[in-house]
Coordinates of C-alpha atoms and ligand atoms in Angstrom, one line a residue:
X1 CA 57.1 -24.7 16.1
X2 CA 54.3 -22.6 16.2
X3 CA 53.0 -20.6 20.0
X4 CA 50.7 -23.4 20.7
X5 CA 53.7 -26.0 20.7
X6 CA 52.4 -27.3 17.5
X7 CA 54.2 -28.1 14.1
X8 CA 53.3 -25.6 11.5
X9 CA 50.5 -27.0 9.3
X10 CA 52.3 -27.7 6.3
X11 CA 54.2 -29.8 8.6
X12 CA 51.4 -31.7 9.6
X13 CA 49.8 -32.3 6.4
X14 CA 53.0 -33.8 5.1
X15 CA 53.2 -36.2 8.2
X16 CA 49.6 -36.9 7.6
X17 CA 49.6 -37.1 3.7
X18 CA 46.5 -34.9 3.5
X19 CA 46.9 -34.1 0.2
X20 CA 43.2 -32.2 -0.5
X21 CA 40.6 -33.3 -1.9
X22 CA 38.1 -31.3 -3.8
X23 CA 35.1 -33.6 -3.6
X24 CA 35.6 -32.6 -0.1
X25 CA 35.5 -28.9 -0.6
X26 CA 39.1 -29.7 0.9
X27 CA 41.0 -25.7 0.5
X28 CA 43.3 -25.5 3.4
X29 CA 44.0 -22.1 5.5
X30 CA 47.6 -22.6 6.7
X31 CA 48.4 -19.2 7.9
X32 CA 48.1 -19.4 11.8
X33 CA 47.7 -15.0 11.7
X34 CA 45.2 -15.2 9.3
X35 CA 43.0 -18.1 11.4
X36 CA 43.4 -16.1 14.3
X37 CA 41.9 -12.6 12.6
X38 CA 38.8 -15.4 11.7
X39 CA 39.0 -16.5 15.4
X40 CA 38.9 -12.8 16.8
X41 CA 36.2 -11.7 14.5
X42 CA 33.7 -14.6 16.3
X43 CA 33.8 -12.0 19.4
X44 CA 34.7 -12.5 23.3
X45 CA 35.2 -16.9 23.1
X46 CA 36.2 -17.2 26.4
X47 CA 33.0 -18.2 28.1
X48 CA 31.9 -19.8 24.9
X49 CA 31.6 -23.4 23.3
X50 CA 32.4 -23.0 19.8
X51 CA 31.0 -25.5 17.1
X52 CA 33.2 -26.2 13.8
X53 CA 32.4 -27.4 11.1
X54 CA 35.4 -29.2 9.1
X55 CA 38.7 -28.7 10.8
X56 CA 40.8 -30.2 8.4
X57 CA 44.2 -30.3 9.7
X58 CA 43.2 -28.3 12.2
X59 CA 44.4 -24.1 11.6
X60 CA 41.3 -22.9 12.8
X61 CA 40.9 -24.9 15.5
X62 CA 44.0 -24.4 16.7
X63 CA 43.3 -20.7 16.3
X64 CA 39.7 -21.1 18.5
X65 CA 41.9 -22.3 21.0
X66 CA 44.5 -20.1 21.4
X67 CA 42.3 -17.0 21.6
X68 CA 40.3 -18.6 24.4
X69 CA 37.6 -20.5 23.5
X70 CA 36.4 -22.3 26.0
X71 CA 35.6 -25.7 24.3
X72 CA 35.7 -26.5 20.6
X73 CA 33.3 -29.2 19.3
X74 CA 34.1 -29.7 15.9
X75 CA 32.7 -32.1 13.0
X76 CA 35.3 -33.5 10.1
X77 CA 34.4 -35.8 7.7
X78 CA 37.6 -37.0 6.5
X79 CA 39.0 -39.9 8.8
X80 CA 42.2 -38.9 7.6
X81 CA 42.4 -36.1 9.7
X82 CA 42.1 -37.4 12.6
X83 CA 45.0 -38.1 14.1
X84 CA 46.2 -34.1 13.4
X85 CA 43.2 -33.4 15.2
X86 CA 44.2 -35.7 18.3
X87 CA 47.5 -34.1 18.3
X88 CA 45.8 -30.7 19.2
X89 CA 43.3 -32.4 21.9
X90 CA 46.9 -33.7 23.7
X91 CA 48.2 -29.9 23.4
X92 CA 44.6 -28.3 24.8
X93 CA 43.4 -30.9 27.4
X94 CA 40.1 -31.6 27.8
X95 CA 39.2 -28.6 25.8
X96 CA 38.6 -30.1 21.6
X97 CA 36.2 -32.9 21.2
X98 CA 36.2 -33.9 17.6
X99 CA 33.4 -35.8 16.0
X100 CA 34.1 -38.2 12.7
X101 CA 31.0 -37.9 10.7
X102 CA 28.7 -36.1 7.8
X103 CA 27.5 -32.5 9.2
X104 CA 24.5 -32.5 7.6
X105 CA 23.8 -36.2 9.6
X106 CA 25.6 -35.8 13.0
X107 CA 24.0 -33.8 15.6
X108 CA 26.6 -32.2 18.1
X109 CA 24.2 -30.7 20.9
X110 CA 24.8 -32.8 23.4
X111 CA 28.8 -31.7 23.3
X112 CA 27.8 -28.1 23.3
X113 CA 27.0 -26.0 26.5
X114 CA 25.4 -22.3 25.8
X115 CA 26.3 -19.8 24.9
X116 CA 27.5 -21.6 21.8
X117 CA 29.2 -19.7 18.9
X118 CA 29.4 -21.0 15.3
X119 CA 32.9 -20.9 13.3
X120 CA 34.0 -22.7 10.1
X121 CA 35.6 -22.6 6.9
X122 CA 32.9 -24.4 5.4
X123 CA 33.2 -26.8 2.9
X124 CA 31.6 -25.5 -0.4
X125 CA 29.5 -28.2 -1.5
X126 CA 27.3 -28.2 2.4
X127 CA 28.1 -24.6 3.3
X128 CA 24.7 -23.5 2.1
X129 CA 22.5 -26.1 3.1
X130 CA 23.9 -26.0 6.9
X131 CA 23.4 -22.2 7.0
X132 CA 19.7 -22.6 5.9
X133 CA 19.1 -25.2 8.8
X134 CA 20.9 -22.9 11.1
X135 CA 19.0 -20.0 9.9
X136 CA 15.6 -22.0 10.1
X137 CA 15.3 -23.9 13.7
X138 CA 11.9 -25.3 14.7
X139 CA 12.1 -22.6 17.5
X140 CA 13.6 -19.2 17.8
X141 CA 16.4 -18.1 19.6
X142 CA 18.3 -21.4 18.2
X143 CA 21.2 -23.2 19.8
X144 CA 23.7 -20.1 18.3
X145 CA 24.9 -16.7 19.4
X146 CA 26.9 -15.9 16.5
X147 CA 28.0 -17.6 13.4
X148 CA 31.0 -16.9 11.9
X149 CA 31.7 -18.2 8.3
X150 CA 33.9 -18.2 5.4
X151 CA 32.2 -18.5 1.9
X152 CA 32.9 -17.9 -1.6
X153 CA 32.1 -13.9 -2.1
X154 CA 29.5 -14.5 -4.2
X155 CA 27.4 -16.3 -1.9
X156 CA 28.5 -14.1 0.5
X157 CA 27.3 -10.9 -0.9
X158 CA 23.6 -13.0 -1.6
X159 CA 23.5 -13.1 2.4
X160 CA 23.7 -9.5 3.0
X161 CA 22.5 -8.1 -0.3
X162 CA 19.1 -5.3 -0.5
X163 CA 16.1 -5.5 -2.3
X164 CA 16.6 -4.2 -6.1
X165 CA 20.1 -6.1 -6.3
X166 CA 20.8 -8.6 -8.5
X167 CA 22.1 -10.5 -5.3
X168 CA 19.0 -10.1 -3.1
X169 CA 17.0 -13.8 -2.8
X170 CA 15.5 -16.8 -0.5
X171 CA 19.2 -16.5 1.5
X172 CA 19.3 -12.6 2.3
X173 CA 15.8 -13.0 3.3
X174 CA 16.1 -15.7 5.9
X175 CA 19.2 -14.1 6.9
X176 CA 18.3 -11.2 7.2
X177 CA 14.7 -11.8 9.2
X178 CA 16.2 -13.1 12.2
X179 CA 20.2 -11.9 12.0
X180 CA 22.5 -9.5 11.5
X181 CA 24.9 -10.7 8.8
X182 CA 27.5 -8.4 7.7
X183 CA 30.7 -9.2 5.5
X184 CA 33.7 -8.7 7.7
X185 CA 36.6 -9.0 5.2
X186 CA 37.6 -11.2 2.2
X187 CA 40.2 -13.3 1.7
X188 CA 42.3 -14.4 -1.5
X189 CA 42.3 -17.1 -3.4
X190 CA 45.6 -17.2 -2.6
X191 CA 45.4 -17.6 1.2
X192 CA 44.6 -21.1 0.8
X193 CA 46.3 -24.8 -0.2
X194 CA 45.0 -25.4 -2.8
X195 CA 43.9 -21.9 -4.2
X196 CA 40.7 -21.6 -5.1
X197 CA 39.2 -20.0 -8.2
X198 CA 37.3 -17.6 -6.5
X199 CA 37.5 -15.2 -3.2
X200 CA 36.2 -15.8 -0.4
X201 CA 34.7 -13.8 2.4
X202 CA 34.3 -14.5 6.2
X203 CA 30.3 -13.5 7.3
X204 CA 29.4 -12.8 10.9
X205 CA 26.1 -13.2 11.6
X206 CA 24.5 -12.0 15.1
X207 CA 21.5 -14.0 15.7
X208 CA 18.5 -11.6 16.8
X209 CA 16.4 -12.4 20.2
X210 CA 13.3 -11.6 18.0
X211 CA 12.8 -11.3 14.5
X212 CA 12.8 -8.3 13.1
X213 CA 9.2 -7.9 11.4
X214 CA 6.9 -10.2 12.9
X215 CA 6.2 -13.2 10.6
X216 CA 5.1 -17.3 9.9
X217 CA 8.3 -18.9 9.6
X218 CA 6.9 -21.8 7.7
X219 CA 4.7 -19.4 5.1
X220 CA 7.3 -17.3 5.1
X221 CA 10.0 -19.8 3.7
X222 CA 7.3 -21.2 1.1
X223 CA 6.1 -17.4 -0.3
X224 CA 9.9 -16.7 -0.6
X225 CA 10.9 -20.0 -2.5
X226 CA 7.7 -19.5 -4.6
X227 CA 8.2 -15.8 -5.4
X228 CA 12.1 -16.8 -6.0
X229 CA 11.6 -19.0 -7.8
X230 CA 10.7 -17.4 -10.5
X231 CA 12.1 -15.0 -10.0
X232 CA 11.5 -13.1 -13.2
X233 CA 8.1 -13.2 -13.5
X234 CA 5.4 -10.7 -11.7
X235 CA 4.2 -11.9 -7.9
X236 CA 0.6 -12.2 -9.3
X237 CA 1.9 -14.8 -11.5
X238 CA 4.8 -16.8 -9.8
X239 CA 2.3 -16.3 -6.3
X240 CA -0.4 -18.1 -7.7
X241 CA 0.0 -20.9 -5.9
X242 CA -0.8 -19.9 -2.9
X243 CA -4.7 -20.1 -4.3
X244 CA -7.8 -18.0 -5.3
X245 CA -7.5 -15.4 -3.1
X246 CA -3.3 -15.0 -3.9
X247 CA -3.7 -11.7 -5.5
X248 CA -5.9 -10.0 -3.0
X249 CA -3.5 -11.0 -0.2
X250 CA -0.6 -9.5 -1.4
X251 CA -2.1 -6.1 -2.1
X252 CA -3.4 -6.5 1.2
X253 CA 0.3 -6.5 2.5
X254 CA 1.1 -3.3 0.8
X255 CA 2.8 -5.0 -2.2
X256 CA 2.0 -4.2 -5.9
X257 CA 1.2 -7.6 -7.6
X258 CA 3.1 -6.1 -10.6
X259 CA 6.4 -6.4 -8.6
X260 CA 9.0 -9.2 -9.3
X261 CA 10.3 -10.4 -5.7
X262 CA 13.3 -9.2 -5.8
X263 CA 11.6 -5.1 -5.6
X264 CA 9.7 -6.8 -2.3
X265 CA 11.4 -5.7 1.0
X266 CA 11.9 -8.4 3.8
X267 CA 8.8 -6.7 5.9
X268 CA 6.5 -6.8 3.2
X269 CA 7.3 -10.6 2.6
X270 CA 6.5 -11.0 6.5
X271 CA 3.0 -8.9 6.4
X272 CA 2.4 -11.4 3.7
X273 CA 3.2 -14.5 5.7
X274 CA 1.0 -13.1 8.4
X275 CA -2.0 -12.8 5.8
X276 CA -1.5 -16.0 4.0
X277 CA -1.1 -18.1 7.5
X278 CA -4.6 -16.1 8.9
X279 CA -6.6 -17.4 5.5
X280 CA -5.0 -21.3 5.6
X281 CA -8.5 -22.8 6.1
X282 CA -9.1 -24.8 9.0
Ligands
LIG301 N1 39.0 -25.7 8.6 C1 40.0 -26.1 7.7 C2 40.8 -24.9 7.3 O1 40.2 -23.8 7.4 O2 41.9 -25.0 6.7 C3 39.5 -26.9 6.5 C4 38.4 -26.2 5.7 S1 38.0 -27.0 4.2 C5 37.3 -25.7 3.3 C6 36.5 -27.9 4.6 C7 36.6 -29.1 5.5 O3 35.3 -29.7 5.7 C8 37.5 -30.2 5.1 O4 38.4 -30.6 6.1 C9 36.6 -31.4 4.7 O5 37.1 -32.6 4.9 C10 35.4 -31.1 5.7 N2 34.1 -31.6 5.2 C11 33.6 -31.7 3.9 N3 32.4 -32.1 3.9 C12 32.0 -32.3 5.2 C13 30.8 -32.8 5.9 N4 29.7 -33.1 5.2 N5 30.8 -32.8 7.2 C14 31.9 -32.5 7.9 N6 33.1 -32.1 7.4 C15 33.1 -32.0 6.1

């Protein structure tokens, strides 16, 4: 029995037969200490609604909930879960709401109350694409305080890595513009049912009030996917299609048409957003 009252996981996904699946980016975090260090690395959840993505059997969430949160919404895809995750909803009254569904289809706001804090283990094969929707909102600040999320180190280190790096791309851009993502710690293969090939690392991103250079988010995610996007060739080349007058713009933002993207800092991208948005005709 674990504090909460709870069977220890392994327990439960014996009972429950949830033997993992990898086309669900199914890797299991069984140690209760080790999803409590995630849960007290989210910050202060006591006054907080905290969204998850994929609970699984539940070690997280169970976590969340012991160190206070004050509700935990959280999305699973697998039906097979579910009844693990009711079993925690007895133990924590009114406190886990669980929704059955796709995250990239369901839309939890109207579970959450601010302040709302992000939390997941994600699942690899969607962990990406939801961070670039949570990074990109139609308006700024977004529904999020914090995010706190576990991915495979080597996305991780794109996230947070500087210009010149190997790393550095469209994700440590949008990151970066309007958070402050840092790498926390990493965690072994090892650490998880079944082990994974690679490490992992948990990412705590602090969502900004305003973005850090002033920008056009919408020209600003198109110059980055262009420039990125090839990203081998010189900006005077791979910027080209942003029309005639692409080369005189980005000197006019300070950066040498020469330059591949990844020698362009985050605030020179920005002054270039600025320019290209001000010469859109009409
Ligand atoms: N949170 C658990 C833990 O830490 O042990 C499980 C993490 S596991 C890496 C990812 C979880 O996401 C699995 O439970 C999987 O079923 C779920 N999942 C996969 N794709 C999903 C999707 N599109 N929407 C919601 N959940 C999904």
């Amino acid at each position: 029995m674990s504090d909460d009252g709870l069977p220890p996981l392994r327990e439960v996904i014996a009972e429950h037969g949830l033997s993992a699946r990898r086309s669900l980016g199914q890797n299991f975090l069984l140690d209760l200490n080790l999803t409590r260090r995630i849960a007290r690395r989210a910050g202060d959840l006591a006054e907080c609604d905290v969204l998850e993505i994929g609970p699984g059997p539940g070690g997280l969430t169970r976590a969340l909930l012991s160190e206070g949160a004050r509700r935990v919404v959280a999305v699973e895809r697998d039906a097979r879960c579910l009844p693990a995750l009711a079993r925690i909803a007895e133990a924590w009254p009114g406190r886990l709401t669980v929704i059955e569904g796709d995250a990239l289809k369901v839309d939890p706001a109207e579970h959450l109350k601010a302040p709302v804090r992000v939390v997941a283990n994600l699942p690899y094969n969607v962990g990406t694409e939801l961070l670039v929707r949570w990074l990109t909102p139609a308006t700024w600040p977004p529904f999020w305080t914090s995010l706190t999320l576990m991915f495979q180190k080597e996305v991780a280190e794109r996230i947070v890595a500087v210009p010149g790096s190997k790393a550095y791309g469209r994700l440590s851009l949008l990151a970066q513009w309007r958070t402050d993502p840092k790498i926390v710690f990493e965690i072994p293969p090892r650490a998880f049912t079944p082990a994974p090939k690679v490490t992992s690392a948990v990412v705590q991103f602090e969502r900004l009030e305003e973005p850090r250079f002033p920008a056009d988010a919408a020209t600003l995610s198109r110059v980055v996917a262009l420039a990125f996007g090839q990203r081998r060739k010189m900006l005077r080349s791979s910027l080209k299609a942003l029309g005639p007058g692409a080369e005189a713009m980005i000197v006019a933002a300070g950066i040498d048409p020469t330059w591949r993207a990844e020698q362009v800092p985050l605030e020179a991208f920005c002054r270039l957003s600025l320019i290209v948005a001000s010469n859109r005709p009409g």
